[in-house]
Short mmCIF file of C-alpha atoms in Angstrom, two decimals:
data_model
loop_
_atom_site.label_atom_id
_atom_site.label_comp_id
_atom_site.label_asym_id
_atom_site.label_seq_id
_atom_site.Cartn_x
_atom_site.Cartn_y
_atom_site.Cartn_z
CA MET A 132 17.85 -33.98 -9.06
CA SER A 133 19.15 -34.68 -5.59
CA GLY A 134 16.74 -35.47 -2.78
CA PHE A 135 17.35 -31.97 -1.42
CA GLU A 136 16.45 -30.37 -4.75
CA ARG A 137 13.27 -32.43 -5.09
CA ARG A 138 12.22 -31.43 -1.58
CA VAL A 139 12.86 -27.75 -2.33
CA ALA A 140 10.94 -27.98 -5.60
CA PHE A 141 7.87 -29.53 -3.98
CA LEU A 142 7.96 -27.14 -1.02
CA LEU A 143 8.14 -24.02 -3.18
CA ALA A 144 5.55 -25.37 -5.61
CA GLY A 145 3.22 -26.06 -2.70
CA ILE A 146 3.70 -22.64 -1.12
CA PHE A 147 3.16 -20.80 -4.38
CA SER A 148 0.22 -22.91 -5.57
CA THR A 149 -1.71 -22.58 -2.28
CA ARG A 150 -1.57 -18.81 -2.71
CA MET A 151 -2.89 -19.13 -6.26
CA LEU A 152 -5.53 -21.56 -5.03
CA GLY A 153 -6.81 -18.86 -2.71
CA LEU A 154 -7.01 -16.35 -5.56
CA PHE A 155 -8.94 -18.71 -7.84
CA MET A 156 -11.47 -20.26 -5.44
CA ILE A 157 -14.03 -17.47 -5.67
CA LEU A 158 -14.20 -17.58 -9.48
CA PRO A 159 -16.96 -20.21 -9.82
CA VAL A 160 -19.24 -18.65 -7.18
CA PHE A 161 -18.57 -14.93 -6.68
CA ALA A 162 -20.72 -13.56 -9.49
CA LEU A 163 -23.78 -15.19 -7.87
CA TYR A 164 -22.92 -14.18 -4.33
CA ALA A 165 -22.01 -10.58 -5.23
CA LYS A 166 -25.67 -9.66 -5.76
CA GLN A 167 -26.19 -10.04 -2.01
CA ILE A 168 -23.40 -7.58 -1.12
CA GLU A 169 -24.11 -3.92 -0.42
CA GLY A 170 -23.05 -1.74 -3.33
CA TYR A 171 -23.33 -4.49 -5.95
CA THR A 172 -23.00 -3.60 -9.59
CA PRO A 173 -21.83 -5.88 -12.43
CA PHE A 174 -18.84 -3.59 -12.99
CA LEU A 175 -17.74 -3.81 -9.35
CA THR A 176 -18.18 -7.59 -9.49
CA GLY A 177 -15.72 -7.75 -12.36
CA LEU A 178 -13.38 -5.34 -10.56
CA ALA A 179 -13.44 -7.51 -7.43
CA LEU A 180 -12.60 -10.60 -9.47
CA GLY A 181 -9.78 -8.98 -11.42
CA ILE A 182 -8.23 -6.36 -9.13
CA TYR A 183 -5.63 -8.78 -7.79
CA GLY A 184 -4.17 -8.93 -11.31
CA LEU A 185 -3.43 -5.20 -11.27
CA THR A 186 -1.61 -5.23 -7.93
CA GLN A 187 0.16 -8.47 -8.79
CA ALA A 188 1.38 -6.97 -12.07
CA PHE A 189 2.70 -3.85 -10.36
CA PHE A 190 4.42 -5.55 -7.44
CA GLN A 191 5.86 -8.82 -8.73
CA ILE A 192 8.97 -7.38 -10.44
CA PRO A 193 9.78 -4.79 -7.71
CA LEU A 194 9.46 -7.44 -5.00
CA GLY A 195 11.73 -9.73 -6.99
CA LEU A 196 14.33 -6.95 -7.12
CA LEU A 197 13.84 -6.31 -3.40
CA SER A 198 14.61 -9.97 -2.72
CA ASP A 199 18.05 -9.40 -4.27
CA ARG A 200 18.72 -6.78 -1.58
CA ILE A 201 17.16 -8.15 1.60
CA GLY A 202 16.90 -11.88 0.85
CA ARG A 203 14.32 -14.20 -0.66
CA LYS A 204 12.66 -15.55 2.47
CA PRO A 205 11.84 -12.14 4.05
CA VAL A 206 10.13 -11.03 0.83
CA ILE A 207 8.18 -14.31 0.53
CA ILE A 208 7.10 -14.18 4.17
CA GLY A 209 6.16 -10.51 3.88
CA GLY A 210 4.17 -11.18 0.70
CA LEU A 211 2.27 -14.02 2.34
CA LEU A 212 1.48 -11.82 5.35
CA VAL A 213 0.08 -9.11 3.05
CA PHE A 214 -1.94 -11.84 1.32
CA ILE A 215 -3.30 -12.98 4.70
CA ILE A 216 -4.30 -9.41 5.59
CA GLY A 217 -6.09 -9.08 2.25
CA SER A 218 -7.92 -12.37 2.79
CA VAL A 219 -9.08 -11.26 6.25
CA VAL A 220 -10.21 -7.86 4.93
CA ALA A 221 -12.24 -9.57 2.20
CA ALA A 222 -13.67 -12.14 4.64
CA MET A 223 -14.90 -9.39 6.98
CA ALA A 224 -16.12 -7.02 4.28
CA ASP A 225 -19.80 -6.11 4.25
CA ASN A 226 -19.76 -4.16 0.98
CA MET A 227 -18.24 -4.47 -2.48
CA TRP A 228 -15.46 -1.97 -1.87
CA GLY A 229 -14.26 -3.97 1.13
CA VAL A 230 -14.02 -7.10 -1.02
CA ILE A 231 -12.22 -5.13 -3.72
CA LEU A 232 -9.72 -3.78 -1.18
CA GLY A 233 -9.11 -7.28 0.17
CA ARG A 234 -8.58 -8.76 -3.29
CA GLY A 235 -6.22 -5.93 -4.17
CA LEU A 236 -4.16 -6.64 -1.07
CA GLN A 237 -4.08 -10.32 -1.93
CA GLY A 238 -2.49 -9.47 -5.26
CA ALA A 239 -0.05 -7.02 -3.64
CA GLY A 240 1.51 -9.96 -1.79
CA ALA A 241 3.24 -10.86 -5.06
CA ILE A 242 5.81 -13.55 -4.31
CA ALA A 243 6.24 -15.15 -7.74
CA SER A 244 9.56 -13.52 -8.62
CA ALA A 245 11.04 -14.14 -5.17
CA VAL A 246 9.94 -17.80 -5.21
CA MET A 247 11.53 -18.35 -8.62
CA ALA A 248 14.72 -16.63 -7.48
CA LEU A 249 14.86 -18.78 -4.33
CA ALA A 250 14.33 -21.92 -6.41
CA ALA A 251 17.27 -20.84 -8.58
CA ASP A 252 19.44 -20.20 -5.51
CA LEU A 253 18.76 -23.66 -4.09
CA THR A 254 19.11 -25.81 -7.21
CA ARG A 255 21.90 -26.57 -9.62
CA GLU A 256 21.86 -25.06 -13.09
CA GLU A 257 21.33 -28.33 -14.93
CA HIS A 258 18.16 -29.10 -12.94
CA ARG A 259 16.66 -25.63 -12.78
CA VAL A 260 14.37 -26.04 -15.79
CA LYS A 261 12.77 -29.09 -14.13
CA VAL A 262 12.17 -27.16 -10.90
CA MET A 263 10.61 -24.21 -12.72
CA ALA A 264 8.42 -26.60 -14.72
CA LEU A 265 7.19 -28.26 -11.52
CA ILE A 266 6.25 -24.87 -10.06
CA GLY A 267 4.43 -24.00 -13.30
CA ILE A 268 2.51 -27.30 -13.26
CA SER A 269 1.48 -26.67 -9.64
CA ILE A 270 -0.09 -23.34 -10.64
CA GLY A 271 -2.19 -25.04 -13.31
CA ALA A 272 -3.22 -27.74 -10.86
CA SER A 273 -4.21 -25.12 -8.28
CA PHE A 274 -6.60 -23.53 -10.79
CA ALA A 275 -8.31 -26.85 -11.45
CA VAL A 276 -8.54 -27.69 -7.75
CA ALA A 277 -9.90 -24.20 -6.98
CA LEU A 278 -12.82 -24.59 -9.38
CA VAL A 279 -13.77 -27.82 -7.61
CA ILE A 280 -13.33 -26.91 -3.95
CA GLY A 281 -14.50 -23.29 -4.25
CA PRO A 282 -18.18 -24.29 -4.60
CA LEU A 283 -17.80 -26.89 -1.82
CA ILE A 284 -16.40 -24.39 0.69
CA HIS A 285 -18.99 -21.82 -0.40
CA GLY A 286 -21.76 -24.31 0.34
CA TRP A 287 -20.35 -24.95 3.79
CA ALA A 288 -19.21 -21.48 4.89
CA GLY A 289 -20.12 -18.95 2.20
CA ILE A 290 -17.80 -16.55 0.41
CA SER A 291 -16.35 -15.32 3.70
CA GLY A 292 -15.44 -18.94 4.46
CA ILE A 293 -13.47 -19.11 1.21
CA PHE A 294 -11.48 -16.05 2.24
CA TRP A 295 -10.87 -17.43 5.76
CA PHE A 296 -9.74 -20.73 4.27
CA THR A 297 -7.42 -18.80 1.97
CA ALA A 298 -5.91 -16.98 4.95
CA ILE A 299 -5.30 -20.30 6.72
CA LEU A 300 -3.57 -21.74 3.65
CA ALA A 301 -1.27 -18.71 3.51
CA MET A 302 -0.49 -19.08 7.23
CA VAL A 303 0.58 -22.66 6.55
CA GLY A 304 2.75 -21.28 3.79
CA VAL A 305 4.45 -18.87 6.20
CA VAL A 306 5.16 -21.72 8.62
CA LEU A 307 6.68 -23.80 5.83
CA VAL A 308 8.89 -20.95 4.64
CA VAL A 309 10.13 -20.28 8.18
CA SER A 310 10.62 -23.87 9.28
CA LYS A 311 11.16 -26.03 6.20
CA VAL A 312 12.54 -23.97 3.32
CA PRO A 313 16.34 -23.68 3.59
CA LYS A 314 18.13 -20.37 3.46
CA PRO A 315 20.46 -20.36 0.43
CA ALA A 316 24.17 -20.18 1.08
CA VAL A 317 24.43 -17.54 -1.65
CA SER A 318 21.69 -15.35 -3.13
CA ARG A 319 22.62 -13.65 -6.36
CA PHE A 320 21.04 -12.51 -9.57
CA ARG A 321 20.33 -15.36 -11.98
CA ARG A 322 19.28 -14.25 -15.43
CA ASP A 323 17.39 -17.44 -16.28
CA ALA A 324 14.97 -16.86 -13.39
CA GLN A 325 14.96 -13.10 -12.75
CA VAL A 326 14.28 -9.87 -14.60
CA GLU A 327 17.09 -7.71 -15.97
CA MET A 328 15.73 -4.18 -15.91
CA ASP A 329 18.10 -3.07 -18.69
CA TRP A 330 16.65 -5.76 -21.01
CA ILE A 331 12.95 -5.39 -20.17
CA GLY A 332 12.45 -2.87 -22.99
CA GLN A 333 13.89 -5.30 -25.51
CA ALA A 334 11.67 -8.08 -24.18
CA LEU A 335 8.60 -5.89 -24.65
CA SER A 336 9.59 -4.83 -28.17
CA HIS A 337 10.75 -8.23 -29.45
CA PRO A 338 8.22 -8.99 -32.25
CA GLN A 339 7.75 -12.68 -31.43
CA LEU A 340 7.86 -12.37 -27.63
CA LEU A 341 5.37 -9.49 -27.84
CA ARG A 342 2.94 -11.76 -29.68
CA LEU A 343 3.23 -14.25 -26.83
CA ASP A 344 2.77 -11.53 -24.20
CA LEU A 345 -0.39 -10.40 -25.98
CA SER A 346 -1.48 -14.04 -26.24
CA ILE A 347 -1.37 -14.67 -22.49
CA PHE A 348 -2.97 -11.25 -21.91
CA ILE A 349 -5.93 -12.11 -24.15
CA LEU A 350 -6.27 -15.68 -22.82
CA HIS A 351 -6.59 -14.51 -19.22
CA PHE A 352 -8.76 -11.54 -20.24
CA ILE A 353 -11.19 -14.03 -21.79
CA LEU A 354 -10.99 -16.36 -18.78
CA MET A 355 -11.71 -13.66 -16.22
CA ALA A 356 -14.43 -11.98 -18.29
CA SER A 357 -16.10 -15.38 -18.71
CA PHE A 358 -16.26 -15.95 -14.96
CA VAL A 359 -18.12 -12.67 -14.52
CA VAL A 360 -21.10 -14.41 -16.16
CA MET A 361 -20.40 -18.17 -16.25
CA PRO A 362 -21.69 -18.92 -12.70
CA GLU A 363 -25.07 -17.46 -13.67
CA PHE A 364 -25.22 -19.44 -16.91
CA LEU A 365 -24.43 -22.64 -15.02
CA ALA A 366 -26.90 -21.88 -12.23
CA ALA A 367 -29.64 -21.36 -14.82
CA GLN A 368 -29.05 -24.75 -16.47
CA PHE A 369 -27.91 -26.88 -13.52
CA THR A 370 -30.81 -27.23 -11.10
CA ALA A 371 -28.65 -28.20 -8.09
CA ASP A 372 -27.43 -25.45 -5.76
CA VAL A 373 -24.15 -23.61 -6.24
CA ALA A 374 -22.33 -25.91 -3.82
CA SER A 375 -22.86 -28.73 -6.34
CA HIS A 376 -21.26 -26.92 -9.28
CA TRP A 377 -18.07 -28.85 -8.59
CA LYS A 378 -19.86 -31.85 -10.09
CA VAL A 379 -19.68 -30.05 -13.43
CA TYR A 380 -16.20 -28.58 -13.15
CA LEU A 381 -14.48 -31.76 -11.92
CA PRO A 382 -15.30 -34.08 -14.86
CA VAL A 383 -14.88 -31.24 -17.37
CA LEU A 384 -11.41 -30.35 -16.09
CA LEU A 385 -10.23 -33.95 -15.73
CA LEU A 386 -11.44 -34.90 -19.20
CA SER A 387 -9.91 -31.77 -20.73
CA MET A 388 -6.51 -32.66 -19.23
CA VAL A 389 -6.73 -36.19 -20.64
CA VAL A 390 -7.60 -34.87 -24.09
CA VAL A 391 -4.84 -32.25 -24.07
CA SER A 392 -1.98 -34.61 -23.10
CA PRO A 393 -1.39 -36.19 -26.54
CA PHE A 394 -1.56 -32.79 -28.22
CA ILE A 395 1.25 -31.50 -26.01
CA PHE A 396 3.31 -34.51 -27.14
CA LEU A 397 2.51 -33.71 -30.78
CA ALA A 398 3.46 -30.07 -30.28
CA GLU A 399 6.94 -30.84 -28.97
CA LYS A 400 7.92 -34.14 -30.58
CA LYS A 401 6.29 -33.69 -33.96
CA GLN A 402 6.95 -29.93 -34.09
CA TYR A 403 3.34 -28.82 -34.53
CA ILE A 404 3.36 -26.01 -31.97
CA LYS A 405 2.22 -23.18 -34.25
CA GLN A 406 -0.46 -25.31 -35.90
CA LEU A 407 -1.88 -26.41 -32.55
CA LEU A 408 -1.67 -22.87 -31.22
CA ILE A 409 -3.77 -21.63 -34.14
CA ALA A 410 -6.26 -24.49 -33.69
CA ALA A 411 -6.61 -23.81 -29.94
CA ILE A 412 -7.19 -20.07 -30.46
CA GLY A 413 -9.75 -20.89 -33.14
CA LEU A 414 -11.48 -23.21 -30.67
CA VAL A 415 -11.57 -20.42 -28.06
CA ALA A 416 -13.24 -18.12 -30.60
CA LEU A 417 -15.77 -20.80 -31.58
CA THR A 418 -16.68 -21.63 -27.98
CA GLN A 419 -17.31 -17.95 -27.23
CA LEU A 420 -19.66 -17.72 -30.20
CA ALA A 421 -21.31 -20.97 -29.13
CA PHE A 422 -21.76 -19.77 -25.55
CA PHE A 423 -23.62 -16.83 -27.02
CA GLN A 424 -25.78 -19.03 -29.26
CA PHE A 425 -26.14 -22.53 -27.80
CA ALA A 426 -25.79 -22.43 -24.00
CA ALA A 427 -29.51 -22.85 -23.42
CA SER A 428 -29.26 -26.42 -22.13
CA PHE A 429 -27.19 -28.08 -19.43
CA ALA A 430 -25.69 -30.64 -21.82
CA GLY A 431 -24.77 -27.94 -24.31
CA LEU A 432 -23.20 -25.73 -21.65
CA ALA A 433 -21.19 -28.60 -20.17
CA PHE A 434 -19.92 -29.64 -23.60
CA LEU A 435 -18.89 -26.06 -24.43
CA LEU A 436 -17.10 -25.78 -21.08
CA LEU A 437 -15.20 -28.95 -21.96
CA LEU A 438 -14.15 -27.54 -25.34
CA PHE A 439 -13.13 -24.23 -23.78
CA PHE A 440 -10.97 -25.89 -21.13
CA ILE A 441 -9.37 -28.17 -23.71
CA ALA A 442 -8.29 -25.05 -25.60
CA PHE A 443 -7.36 -23.18 -22.42
CA ASN A 444 -5.21 -25.98 -20.98
CA LEU A 445 -3.46 -26.53 -24.30
CA LEU A 446 -2.66 -22.82 -24.59
CA GLU A 447 -1.46 -22.68 -20.97
CA ALA A 448 1.02 -25.44 -21.82
CA LEU A 449 2.16 -24.16 -25.22
CA LEU A 450 2.65 -20.45 -24.54
CA PRO A 451 5.35 -20.67 -21.81
CA SER A 452 7.16 -23.26 -23.90
CA LEU A 453 7.17 -20.83 -26.81
CA VAL A 454 8.54 -18.02 -24.63
CA SER A 455 11.42 -20.29 -23.64
CA LYS A 456 12.08 -21.14 -27.30
CA MET A 457 11.81 -17.57 -28.60
CA ALA A 458 13.78 -15.80 -25.85
CA PRO A 459 17.59 -15.53 -26.04
CA ALA A 460 19.13 -18.12 -23.74
CA ALA A 461 20.61 -15.54 -21.34
CA HIS A 462 17.42 -13.46 -21.08
CA LYS A 463 14.76 -16.09 -20.42
CA GLY A 464 14.01 -14.74 -16.93
CA THR A 465 13.27 -11.26 -18.29
CA ALA A 466 11.11 -12.66 -21.08
CA MET A 467 9.11 -14.72 -18.57
CA GLY A 468 8.77 -11.68 -16.28
CA ALA A 469 7.23 -9.63 -19.09
CA TYR A 470 5.00 -12.58 -20.00
CA SER A 471 3.74 -13.01 -16.43
CA THR A 472 3.08 -9.29 -16.05
CA SER A 473 1.04 -9.36 -19.26
CA GLN A 474 -0.97 -12.27 -17.87
CA PHE A 475 -1.90 -10.36 -14.72
CA PHE A 476 -2.88 -7.24 -16.64
CA GLY A 477 -5.14 -9.53 -18.68
CA VAL A 478 -6.75 -10.80 -15.47
CA PHE A 479 -7.44 -7.24 -14.32
CA LEU A 480 -8.78 -5.86 -17.58
CA GLY A 481 -10.77 -9.03 -18.24
CA GLY A 482 -12.57 -8.63 -14.94
CA ILE A 483 -13.50 -4.99 -15.47
CA GLY A 484 -14.16 -5.52 -19.19
CA GLY A 485 -16.58 -8.33 -18.42
CA GLY A 486 -18.29 -6.32 -15.70
CA TRP A 487 -18.62 -3.31 -17.96
CA CYS A 488 -20.14 -5.36 -20.79
CA VAL A 489 -22.70 -6.88 -18.45
CA SER A 490 -23.67 -3.46 -17.10
CA GLN A 491 -24.11 -2.05 -20.61
CA TRP A 492 -25.54 -4.87 -22.72
CA GLY A 493 -26.17 -7.93 -20.54
CA ASN A 494 -24.45 -11.25 -19.89
CA GLU A 495 -24.35 -12.53 -23.47
CA SER A 496 -22.36 -9.51 -24.66
CA VAL A 497 -19.31 -10.78 -22.75
CA PHE A 498 -19.00 -13.73 -25.12
CA LEU A 499 -19.18 -11.49 -28.19
CA MET A 500 -16.40 -9.34 -26.74
CA ASN A 501 -14.34 -12.45 -26.03
CA MET A 502 -14.90 -13.82 -29.52
CA THR A 503 -13.76 -10.55 -31.09
CA LEU A 504 -10.59 -10.55 -29.02
CA ALA A 505 -9.90 -14.19 -29.91
CA LEU A 506 -10.16 -13.37 -33.61
CA VAL A 507 -7.71 -10.47 -33.21
CA TRP A 508 -5.41 -12.87 -31.36
CA LEU A 509 -5.71 -15.41 -34.16
CA GLY A 510 -4.51 -12.79 -36.63
CA LEU A 511 -1.49 -12.02 -34.44
CA ILE A 512 -0.45 -15.67 -34.27
CA LEU A 513 -0.95 -16.30 -37.97
CA GLY A 514 1.85 -13.77 -38.50
CA MET A 515 4.17 -15.39 -35.96
CA THR A 516 7.33 -17.02 -37.29
CA GLN A 517 7.57 -20.80 -37.00
CA PRO A 518 9.43 -21.43 -33.73
CA ASP A 519 12.58 -23.46 -33.51
CA TYR A 520 12.48 -26.52 -31.29
CA HIS A 521 15.59 -25.88 -29.26
CA SER A 522 15.64 -26.25 -25.47
CA SER A 523 17.26 -24.07 -22.83
CA TYR A 524 20.18 -25.65 -21.02
CA LEU A 525 22.38 -24.26 -18.24
CA LEU A 526 25.88 -25.38 -17.42
CA ASN A 527 28.05 -24.43 -14.46
CA VAL A 528 31.47 -23.71 -16.00
CA GLY A 529 33.03 -21.85 -13.07
CA VAL A 530 33.87 -18.17 -12.62
CA MET A 531 36.51 -16.95 -15.09
CA ASP A 532 37.73 -13.83 -16.87
CA GLU A 533 35.98 -12.37 -19.91
CA GLN A 534 38.52 -13.62 -22.44
CA ARG A 535 38.26 -17.18 -21.18
CA ALA A 536 34.46 -16.92 -21.18
CA LYS A 537 34.48 -16.02 -24.89
CA GLN A 538 36.77 -18.95 -25.63
CA ILE A 539 34.54 -21.39 -23.75
CA ALA A 540 31.44 -20.04 -25.53
CA THR A 541 33.12 -20.60 -28.91
CA GLN A 542 34.11 -24.13 -27.94
CA LEU A 543 30.62 -24.93 -26.69
CA THR A 544 29.02 -23.86 -29.95
CA GLY A 545 31.26 -26.38 -31.67
CA ILE A 546 29.65 -29.28 -29.81
CA THR A 547 27.08 -31.25 -31.77
CA GLY A 548 23.57 -30.12 -30.82
CA VAL A 549 24.57 -26.78 -29.26
CA VAL A 550 22.88 -24.00 -31.23
CA GLU A 551 23.60 -20.97 -29.06
CA ALA A 552 26.03 -20.36 -26.20
CA LEU A 553 26.70 -17.37 -23.99
CA VAL A 554 29.04 -17.62 -21.00
CA ILE A 555 28.68 -15.00 -18.29
CA ALA A 556 32.16 -14.79 -16.78
CA ALA A 557 31.21 -13.35 -13.38
CA GLU A 558 28.43 -15.90 -12.87
CA GLY A 559 30.37 -18.89 -14.18
CA VAL A 560 27.29 -20.06 -16.06
CA ALA A 561 26.88 -21.00 -19.72
CA TYR A 562 23.42 -20.22 -21.12
CA LEU A 563 22.72 -22.55 -24.03
CA LYS A 564 20.10 -23.40 -26.62
CA VAL A 565 20.41 -27.04 -27.64
CA ASP A 566 18.82 -29.61 -29.91
CA LEU A 567 18.17 -32.44 -27.47
CA ASP A 568 17.84 -35.03 -30.23
CA GLU A 569 21.37 -34.33 -31.50
CA LEU A 570 23.14 -33.12 -28.36
CA ASP A 571 26.47 -34.70 -27.50
CA LEU A 572 25.86 -34.66 -23.77
CA ASP A 573 29.20 -36.23 -22.84
CA ALA A 574 31.13 -33.52 -24.71
CA LEU A 575 28.99 -30.84 -23.11
CA THR A 576 29.29 -32.05 -19.52
CA ALA A 577 33.07 -32.21 -19.90
CA TYR A 578 32.95 -28.42 -19.48
CA SER A 579 30.89 -28.63 -16.29
CA VAL A 580 32.42 -27.57 -13.01
CA SER A 581 30.24 -29.51 -10.60
CA PRO A 582 29.64 -27.72 -7.33
CA SER A 583 29.46 -29.67 -4.11
CA GLU A 584 26.10 -31.39 -3.67
CA VAL A 585 23.47 -28.77 -2.96
#
C-alpha cells in the first residue's frame, strides 16, 4: 500500500472502532448498575444492552445506499452526530427508558457501510482486502479494550461517565472525518464493499452463506445474553469492586488472543477451517453448560471466561474468512452486508432473550438457553460443505465494452491459480478467486491498468 492508503486505512479504522468502543464499554458493568435505575427490570436491562443492534441492523444498509447519492463523508458525519446525541441522551437519562432510547439512537448512527464504501473509494483494488481486514481487526480490538476500560471509567465517573466519554470519542471522530479524511475524487458503487439490493435475496437464500449468517447471529446472541448476567456472576466471586473487574478481563482477553493465533494459522495454511469451526462451537456449548454448573468459584469462573473467549475470538476470525471464501467473487460486499445485519439482529435478540430468561427463571437459565442454541448451531455447521481455500483478488483492468470484458475474463481464467473471474465492463474491475499458492502473479498483473498513485 502507498503511504496515503495506509493513512486512510488507519484513520477509518480508528473512527469506526472508537464508535464500537463506545457501544461495548457498558457491557461489563451495566447489568449491575441497572438495578439502581428507575424502572429496572431484567428484561429492560437486556433491551438496553441490545437495542443498538436493532437500529444498527435497520439503518446500516440504507445509510450505505444514501452515501452513494449524497457522498460518504456527509453520511459518516451525520451518523456520528446521531451517535453523539444518543450518548448524551443515555448519559442524562434517569430511568431505563431513557437509557434504551439513547442506546437505540447510538445504533441508528450506523456508519459501517459508508465507512467501507469510503475505504473502497480511496484505495486501489489490489490493496482493498488489506484495508478491509485492518478495519475488521480494529473492531475486534475495540471490543477487548472496551471490556478493560469500561469498568475503569465506571469506577471513576459511573455509567453516565461512560456515555459522556463515548460522546467525546465520537466528537473526535467527527473532527477527524472533517479535517483529516480525504474526499474521494470519484465515489461510485463497488460490489466488493457494498450491497447490491438485487442480489440480497440470493445472499440470504444461499445455503452455505445462510449457515454463516446464522452462525454470527447465534454467536452474538450468546455474547449479549451472557453479559446480561456475567457482571453479577463475576461480582459474586471477585471480592474487589466493579471498577477492578478489568483485572480479570485483561489477562483473560490477552491470553485468549495468544492461544487463538496458531489456530488461525492452522485454519488457513493447513486447511482445517471446518474442523476448527466445529471445535470452537463445541467449546462454546461446553462453556455455557460449565457456567451453569461450575461457576461457583473465582478460579473456575475466570478459567471458563478464558475458554469462552478463546472460542469467541477464533469464531470471530474464521466466520468472515468463510464468508469471503463462500461468496461469489463479484458479490462479496452483499454477502458481508447480510452477514453484518445478521450479527446485529443477534445482538438485539440476545439482549432481550437474556433479559427475558432472567425475569422468568433466574440468571442460570441464560446459560442453558445459550447452550441449546450452540448445539443447534453445531448441527448447522456439521452439514456445511467443506470450504475451498481460494482468496478474493481484485484487478483494475480499465473500462471496456461487454464483449472485451468477456474476452478478458476468459483469458484470466486461463492463468495458473485463477479459479474464477468476472470482469465488470463499466467498472473496469476484474473480480477473481485465486489459489495464492499456485498463482502466476506476473501473468495476472500483466492485465492490470494501474491508475495514477492514489
